[in-house]
Amino acid sequence: MKRLHRTLVVSALMTLGVLSGSANAQVTLNVISGGSQNMVDYVTDYLGPLFEKQNPGVKVSVVGTGPDDAGSQKMLEKLLAQKNAGLAVWDTDVIVPNQQKTGEMVKEGLLMKYRDSIPTGKYAISQSAKQALGVNVDGYVMPMFESQTALAYNPDLIKTPPSSFDELRAFVAKNPKSFGYNGLKGGMSGVAFVVGWMYAYGGNPEVIQQGPYDQKALAGWDKAFSELKAFNQQVVFTPGNAGTLDMLNRGEIAMGPVWVDMFQTWKAEGRLAPNLKLKILSPGMPGQPYYYAIPAKAKNVELAKKFIALATSPEVQAEGIVKRFNWYPGIDANVVKPALDTKTWNQLFVDVTPEDLAKNAKPFPLAPFFKDMREQYEAKVQN
């Protein structure tokens, strides 16, 4: 009897140990992020620890796949492989892809429609929260941030900056070599300028941005590219995104297209003169977000929603997105404003207001139009 009693006690203790271990077991939220290393560091150093503190027993694990389409393509391939293998549960809970590949993932049935089930979903008001290069992603995504291109200029040299592409052309005709950009292969700020030019002069900008793809929409491109080739004879070509800022800071050019977050970061670091300003040209210049999305068969769906809700809350968007990286918030800027001090708000939103963004911030073209645009630029403008 004593032996039986001892066996029962040991068995009970083992059971309690197992149950106790289960209660204290750590849940891992697996995040895969595209973009530059700073986006991975953002989750590792700031967002992940904040989420873990609010959710004891949860560990956030983040892996980076790299920038641009190539990085997001790796996510697509990973999810597609698991779908094709017929797995009931996939090993990724949250992904952070770019626009191009997000649209492809939605079309492949790789993402979950979740936005309306999180409290911050109502703050996703931008066009990019609904369309990703012509693909309907409404409900499947929350923008992590909004990146944006704008015209940077020196107000000591330009008292009244151009507010439209027409005014820019007139200014450059009177002041040749005052404007600089990095062409189509020197960085995305140059690409964005070419895209903005084509939206202004190529015709059918809504079709180019939203589709459907139709080569008839290219009817006005020959004239637009011919005029851009003539315009290029009056400008300075800069060595990359950073090169445009360097030349602007040294006074070698008076204005040029830049990424707003890069411009603001350089100013904060003292690498740019504090008087330099920004302007978005009408009828618009493109920008590009990265998104938070949930794979269709994610294991930890409710935790994933909770993570994204935190990431897209006004407080985290203010501290993490605006203050730390000088990105525009991925949600309605007006709900972020109360969480920002006046200095930070003015730094980001005085030159380019939320109203300016709503009116003139445009997406990049639908993928096949974008391909056509690059090819025709090389054939008709560079040659």
Tab-separated table of C-alpha atoms in Angstrom, residues 110-380:
chain	number	residue	atom	x	y	z
A	110	LEU	CA	-2.254	33.539	-49.043
A	111	LEU	CA	-3.549	36.267	-46.717
A	112	MET	CA	-6.342	36.591	-44.179
A	113	LYS	CA	-8.930	39.370	-44.230
A	114	TYR	CA	-8.641	40.803	-40.723
A	115	ARG	CA	-8.641	44.594	-40.687
A	116	ASP	CA	-12.263	45.069	-39.632
A	117	SER	CA	-11.717	42.837	-36.593
A	118	ILE	CA	-9.068	45.045	-34.943
A	119	PRO	CA	-9.827	48.348	-33.162
A	120	THR	CA	-7.377	50.389	-35.244
A	121	GLY	CA	-8.779	49.181	-38.552
A	122	LYS	CA	-10.977	52.265	-38.830
A	123	TYR	CA	-7.860	54.461	-38.934
A	124	ALA	CA	-6.639	52.974	-42.233
A	125	ILE	CA	-7.992	55.650	-44.559
A	126	SER	CA	-5.320	55.964	-47.255
A	127	GLN	CA	-5.786	54.784	-50.800
A	128	SER	CA	-2.905	52.363	-50.299
A	129	ALA	CA	-4.868	50.593	-47.547
A	130	LYS	CA	-7.398	49.619	-50.210
A	131	GLN	CA	-5.352	49.215	-53.382
A	132	ALA	CA	-1.835	47.831	-53.881
A	133	LEU	CA	-0.694	48.686	-57.406
A	134	GLY	CA	-4.118	47.970	-58.816
A	135	VAL	CA	-4.985	44.944	-56.665
A	136	ASN	CA	-7.855	45.204	-54.197
A	137	VAL	CA	-6.288	44.555	-50.759
A	138	ASP	CA	-9.066	46.218	-48.773
A	139	GLY	CA	-9.367	44.441	-45.421
A	140	TYR	CA	-6.228	42.345	-45.818
A	141	VAL	CA	-3.678	44.964	-44.758
A	142	MET	CA	-2.809	47.737	-42.362
A	143	PRO	CA	-0.066	50.091	-43.586
A	144	MET	CA	2.966	50.005	-41.284
A	145	PHE	CA	3.929	53.472	-42.515
A	146	GLU	CA	3.601	55.660	-45.576
A	147	SER	CA	6.794	56.636	-47.343
A	148	GLN	CA	6.515	59.599	-49.665
A	149	THR	CA	8.565	61.503	-52.205
A	150	ALA	CA	8.495	65.278	-52.375
A	151	LEU	CA	10.463	68.150	-53.875
A	152	ALA	CA	13.151	69.424	-51.501
A	153	TYR	CA	14.281	72.995	-52.080
A	154	ASN	CA	16.459	75.748	-50.680
A	155	PRO	CA	14.252	78.740	-49.738
A	156	ASP	CA	17.275	81.057	-49.814
A	157	LEU	CA	17.573	80.331	-53.524
A	158	ILE	CA	13.897	79.787	-54.364
A	159	LYS	CA	11.515	82.192	-52.648
A	160	THR	CA	8.387	80.771	-54.293
A	161	PRO	CA	8.831	77.071	-55.043
A	162	PRO	CA	6.996	75.383	-57.888
A	163	SER	CA	3.748	73.793	-56.766
A	164	SER	CA	3.092	71.778	-59.909
A	165	PHE	CA	4.994	70.028	-62.673
A	166	ASP	CA	3.980	72.844	-65.046
A	167	GLU	CA	5.523	75.430	-62.712
A	168	LEU	CA	8.633	73.283	-62.288
A	169	ARG	CA	9.143	73.112	-66.048
A	170	ALA	CA	8.760	76.871	-66.355
A	171	PHE	CA	11.197	77.487	-63.489
A	172	VAL	CA	13.845	75.124	-64.876
A	173	ALA	CA	13.549	76.690	-68.339
A	174	LYS	CA	14.458	80.045	-66.766
A	175	ASN	CA	16.996	78.559	-64.340
A	176	PRO	CA	18.738	75.613	-66.033
A	177	LYS	CA	20.753	73.246	-63.841
A	178	SER	CA	18.916	74.419	-60.723
A	179	PHE	CA	17.032	71.124	-60.491
A	180	GLY	CA	18.642	67.711	-59.981
A	181	TYR	CA	17.419	64.141	-59.801
A	182	ASN	CA	18.913	60.680	-60.066
A	183	GLY	CA	17.222	59.404	-63.211
A	184	LEU	CA	15.607	56.010	-63.383
A	185	LYS	CA	18.469	53.791	-62.214
A	186	GLY	CA	20.054	55.886	-59.477
A	187	GLY	CA	17.457	55.315	-56.781
A	188	MET	CA	13.732	55.328	-56.174
A	189	SER	CA	13.385	59.075	-55.642
A	190	GLY	CA	14.383	59.499	-59.295
A	191	VAL	CA	11.996	56.754	-60.345
A	192	ALA	CA	9.247	58.497	-58.383
A	193	PHE	CA	9.909	61.772	-60.215
A	194	VAL	CA	9.586	60.045	-63.589
A	195	VAL	CA	6.340	58.401	-62.449
A	196	GLY	CA	4.982	61.763	-61.260
A	197	TRP	CA	5.888	63.285	-64.629
A	198	MET	CA	3.997	60.555	-66.440
A	199	TYR	CA	0.966	60.999	-64.194
A	200	ALA	CA	1.029	64.693	-65.074
A	201	TYR	CA	1.592	64.373	-68.830
A	202	GLY	CA	1.110	60.785	-69.981
A	203	GLY	CA	-2.668	60.711	-69.686
A	204	ASN	CA	-4.965	58.223	-67.953
A	205	PRO	CA	-3.313	58.413	-64.501
A	206	GLU	CA	-6.221	56.650	-62.769
A	207	VAL	CA	-5.963	53.686	-65.121
A	208	ILE	CA	-2.165	53.598	-64.763
A	209	GLN	CA	-2.543	53.503	-60.970
A	210	GLN	CA	-5.557	51.230	-60.598
A	211	GLY	CA	-5.950	49.267	-63.827
A	212	PRO	CA	-7.142	47.317	-65.595
A	213	TYR	CA	-4.055	46.978	-67.754
A	214	ASP	CA	-4.685	48.169	-71.287
A	215	GLN	CA	-2.013	49.298	-73.730
A	216	LYS	CA	-4.446	51.899	-75.082
A	217	ALA	CA	-3.737	53.835	-71.871
A	218	LEU	CA	-0.186	54.416	-73.159
A	219	ALA	CA	-1.400	56.581	-76.053
A	220	GLY	CA	0.023	59.819	-74.632
A	221	TRP	CA	3.360	58.430	-73.485
A	222	ASP	CA	5.419	59.238	-76.590
A	223	LYS	CA	4.810	62.973	-76.202
A	224	ALA	CA	5.375	62.870	-72.435
A	225	PHE	CA	8.680	61.025	-72.788
A	226	SER	CA	9.806	63.343	-75.597
A	227	GLU	CA	9.163	66.346	-73.350
A	228	LEU	CA	10.957	64.647	-70.446
A	229	LYS	CA	13.983	64.039	-72.655
A	230	ALA	CA	14.071	67.764	-73.491
A	231	PHE	CA	13.598	68.652	-69.816
A	232	ASN	CA	16.546	66.415	-68.888
A	233	GLN	CA	18.866	68.583	-70.970
A	234	GLN	CA	18.300	71.385	-68.444
A	235	VAL	CA	18.816	69.423	-65.213
A	236	VAL	CA	21.665	67.946	-63.188
A	237	PHE	CA	21.805	64.168	-62.709
A	238	THR	CA	22.696	63.274	-59.157
A	239	PRO	CA	24.482	60.142	-57.876
A	240	GLY	CA	21.615	58.446	-56.082
A	241	ASN	CA	19.089	59.326	-53.384
A	242	ALA	CA	21.817	60.447	-50.994
A	243	GLY	CA	23.558	62.286	-53.815
A	244	THR	CA	20.529	64.506	-54.395
A	245	LEU	CA	20.534	65.511	-50.723
A	246	ASP	CA	24.310	66.076	-50.730
A	247	MET	CA	24.182	68.333	-53.780
A	248	LEU	CA	21.204	70.209	-52.362
A	249	ASN	CA	23.025	70.754	-49.078
A	250	ARG	CA	26.141	72.019	-50.836
A	251	GLY	CA	24.137	74.437	-52.976
A	252	GLU	CA	25.066	72.676	-56.227
A	253	ILE	CA	21.354	72.362	-56.994
A	254	ALA	CA	18.451	74.382	-55.613
A	255	MET	CA	15.874	71.575	-55.581
A	256	GLY	CA	15.290	67.916	-56.303
A	257	PRO	CA	13.009	64.960	-55.448
A	258	VAL	CA	13.762	63.113	-52.198
A	259	TRP	CA	12.247	60.581	-49.817
A	260	VAL	CA	10.670	62.575	-47.008
A	261	ASP	CA	11.833	60.244	-44.216
A	262	MET	CA	15.439	60.334	-45.474
A	263	PHE	CA	15.273	64.127	-45.747
A	264	GLN	CA	13.932	64.490	-42.195
A	265	THR	CA	16.433	62.031	-40.748
A	266	TRP	CA	19.362	63.857	-42.333
A	267	LYS	CA	18.056	67.150	-40.982
A	268	ALA	CA	17.716	65.673	-37.491
A	269	GLU	CA	21.287	64.360	-37.701
A	270	GLY	CA	22.628	67.756	-38.787
A	271	ARG	CA	23.590	66.522	-42.249
A	272	LEU	CA	21.307	69.014	-43.989
A	273	ALA	CA	20.911	72.750	-43.574
A	274	PRO	CA	17.958	73.361	-41.228
A	275	ASN	CA	16.303	75.843	-43.591
A	276	LEU	CA	15.647	73.347	-46.414
A	277	LYS	CA	11.973	72.696	-47.126
A	278	LEU	CA	9.632	70.272	-48.889
A	279	LYS	CA	6.786	70.499	-51.386
A	280	ILE	CA	4.668	67.837	-53.123
A	281	LEU	CA	4.109	68.769	-56.744
A	282	SER	CA	0.575	68.686	-58.140
A	283	PRO	CA	-1.047	66.588	-59.542
A	284	GLY	CA	0.943	64.200	-57.376
A	285	MET	CA	4.102	62.277	-56.542
A	286	PRO	CA	4.221	58.612	-55.540
A	287	GLY	CA	5.107	56.957	-52.293
A	288	GLN	CA	5.029	53.379	-51.135
A	289	PRO	CA	4.038	51.727	-47.868
A	290	TYR	CA	4.936	48.442	-46.297
A	291	TYR	CA	2.019	46.508	-44.845
A	292	TYR	CA	1.167	44.405	-41.836
A	293	ALA	CA	-0.622	41.245	-43.010
A	294	ILE	CA	-1.595	37.883	-41.531
A	295	PRO	CA	-1.039	34.643	-43.476
A	296	ALA	CA	-4.247	32.743	-44.232
A	297	LYS	CA	-3.336	29.769	-42.008
A	298	ALA	CA	-1.374	31.555	-39.278
A	299	LYS	CA	-1.094	29.600	-36.031
A	300	ASN	CA	-1.559	32.482	-33.592
A	301	VAL	CA	-4.260	34.527	-35.302
A	302	GLU	CA	-5.600	36.393	-32.268
A	303	LEU	CA	-2.093	37.290	-31.080
A	304	ALA	CA	-1.249	38.451	-34.606
A	305	LYS	CA	-4.278	40.746	-34.624
A	306	LYS	CA	-3.334	42.059	-31.192
A	307	PHE	CA	0.249	42.705	-32.372
A	308	ILE	CA	-0.906	44.641	-35.438
A	309	ALA	CA	-3.451	46.589	-33.390
A	310	LEU	CA	-0.625	47.699	-31.094
A	311	ALA	CA	1.645	48.514	-34.032
A	312	THR	CA	-1.047	50.675	-35.644
A	313	SER	CA	-2.242	52.404	-32.491
A	314	PRO	CA	-1.876	56.211	-32.469
A	315	GLU	CA	0.631	56.077	-29.587
A	316	VAL	CA	2.946	53.543	-31.241
A	317	GLN	CA	2.642	55.209	-34.630
A	318	ALA	CA	3.658	58.483	-32.970
A	319	GLU	CA	6.600	57.124	-30.997
A	320	GLY	CA	7.807	54.334	-33.248
A	321	ILE	CA	6.998	55.428	-36.774
A	322	VAL	CA	7.157	59.229	-36.639
A	323	LYS	CA	9.671	59.990	-33.892
A	324	ARG	CA	12.080	57.123	-34.456
A	325	PHE	CA	12.100	56.944	-38.256
A	326	ASN	CA	10.529	60.139	-39.601
A	327	TRP	CA	8.092	58.076	-41.627
A	328	TYR	CA	4.559	59.276	-42.169
A	329	PRO	CA	2.126	57.235	-40.072
A	330	GLY	CA	0.356	54.363	-41.748
A	331	ILE	CA	-2.928	55.439	-40.162
A	332	ASP	CA	-4.855	58.729	-40.268
A	333	ALA	CA	-2.339	61.403	-39.243
A	334	ASN	CA	-5.034	63.361	-37.456
A	335	VAL	CA	-5.525	60.608	-34.858
A	336	VAL	CA	-1.755	60.459	-34.345
A	337	LYS	CA	-1.419	64.214	-33.816
A	338	PRO	CA	-2.565	64.255	-30.130
A	339	ALA	CA	0.215	61.769	-29.317
A	340	LEU	CA	2.907	64.002	-30.839
A	341	ASP	CA	4.540	67.090	-29.403
A	342	THR	CA	4.162	70.287	-31.417
A	343	LYS	CA	7.800	70.329	-32.537
A	344	THR	CA	7.642	66.828	-34.019
A	345	TRP	CA	4.296	67.500	-35.709
A	346	ASN	CA	5.579	70.724	-37.238
A	347	GLN	CA	8.745	69.058	-38.432
A	348	LEU	CA	6.826	66.439	-40.350
A	349	PHE	CA	3.564	68.130	-41.311
A	350	VAL	CA	4.067	71.879	-41.779
A	351	ASP	CA	5.749	71.770	-45.204
A	352	VAL	CA	3.656	68.797	-46.312
A	353	THR	CA	0.306	68.781	-44.513
A	354	PRO	CA	-2.070	65.813	-44.103
A	355	GLU	CA	-4.294	67.599	-46.633
A	356	ASP	CA	-1.387	67.726	-49.105
A	357	LEU	CA	-0.860	64.006	-48.648
A	358	ALA	CA	-4.545	63.246	-49.107
A	359	LYS	CA	-4.605	65.247	-52.343
A	360	ASN	CA	-1.213	64.616	-53.948
A	361	ALA	CA	0.271	61.430	-52.470
A	362	LYS	CA	-0.082	58.812	-55.206
A	363	PRO	CA	0.718	55.107	-55.501
A	364	PHE	CA	3.242	53.730	-57.952
A	365	PRO	CA	1.763	52.348	-61.189
A	366	LEU	CA	0.114	49.011	-61.689
A	367	ALA	CA	2.932	46.472	-62.153
A	368	PRO	CA	2.670	45.943	-65.945
A	369	PHE	CA	2.366	49.699	-66.535
A	370	PHE	CA	5.396	50.218	-64.282
A	371	LYS	CA	7.371	47.735	-66.377
A	372	ASP	CA	6.326	49.503	-69.588
A	373	MET	CA	7.277	52.865	-68.095
A	374	ARG	CA	10.780	51.747	-67.175
A	375	GLU	CA	11.382	50.156	-70.556
A	376	GLN	CA	10.114	53.139	-72.523
A	377	TYR	CA	12.141	55.587	-70.419
A	378	GLU	CA	15.307	53.675	-71.233
A	379	ALA	CA	14.410	53.486	-74.916
A	380	LYS	CA	13.033	56.981	-75.477
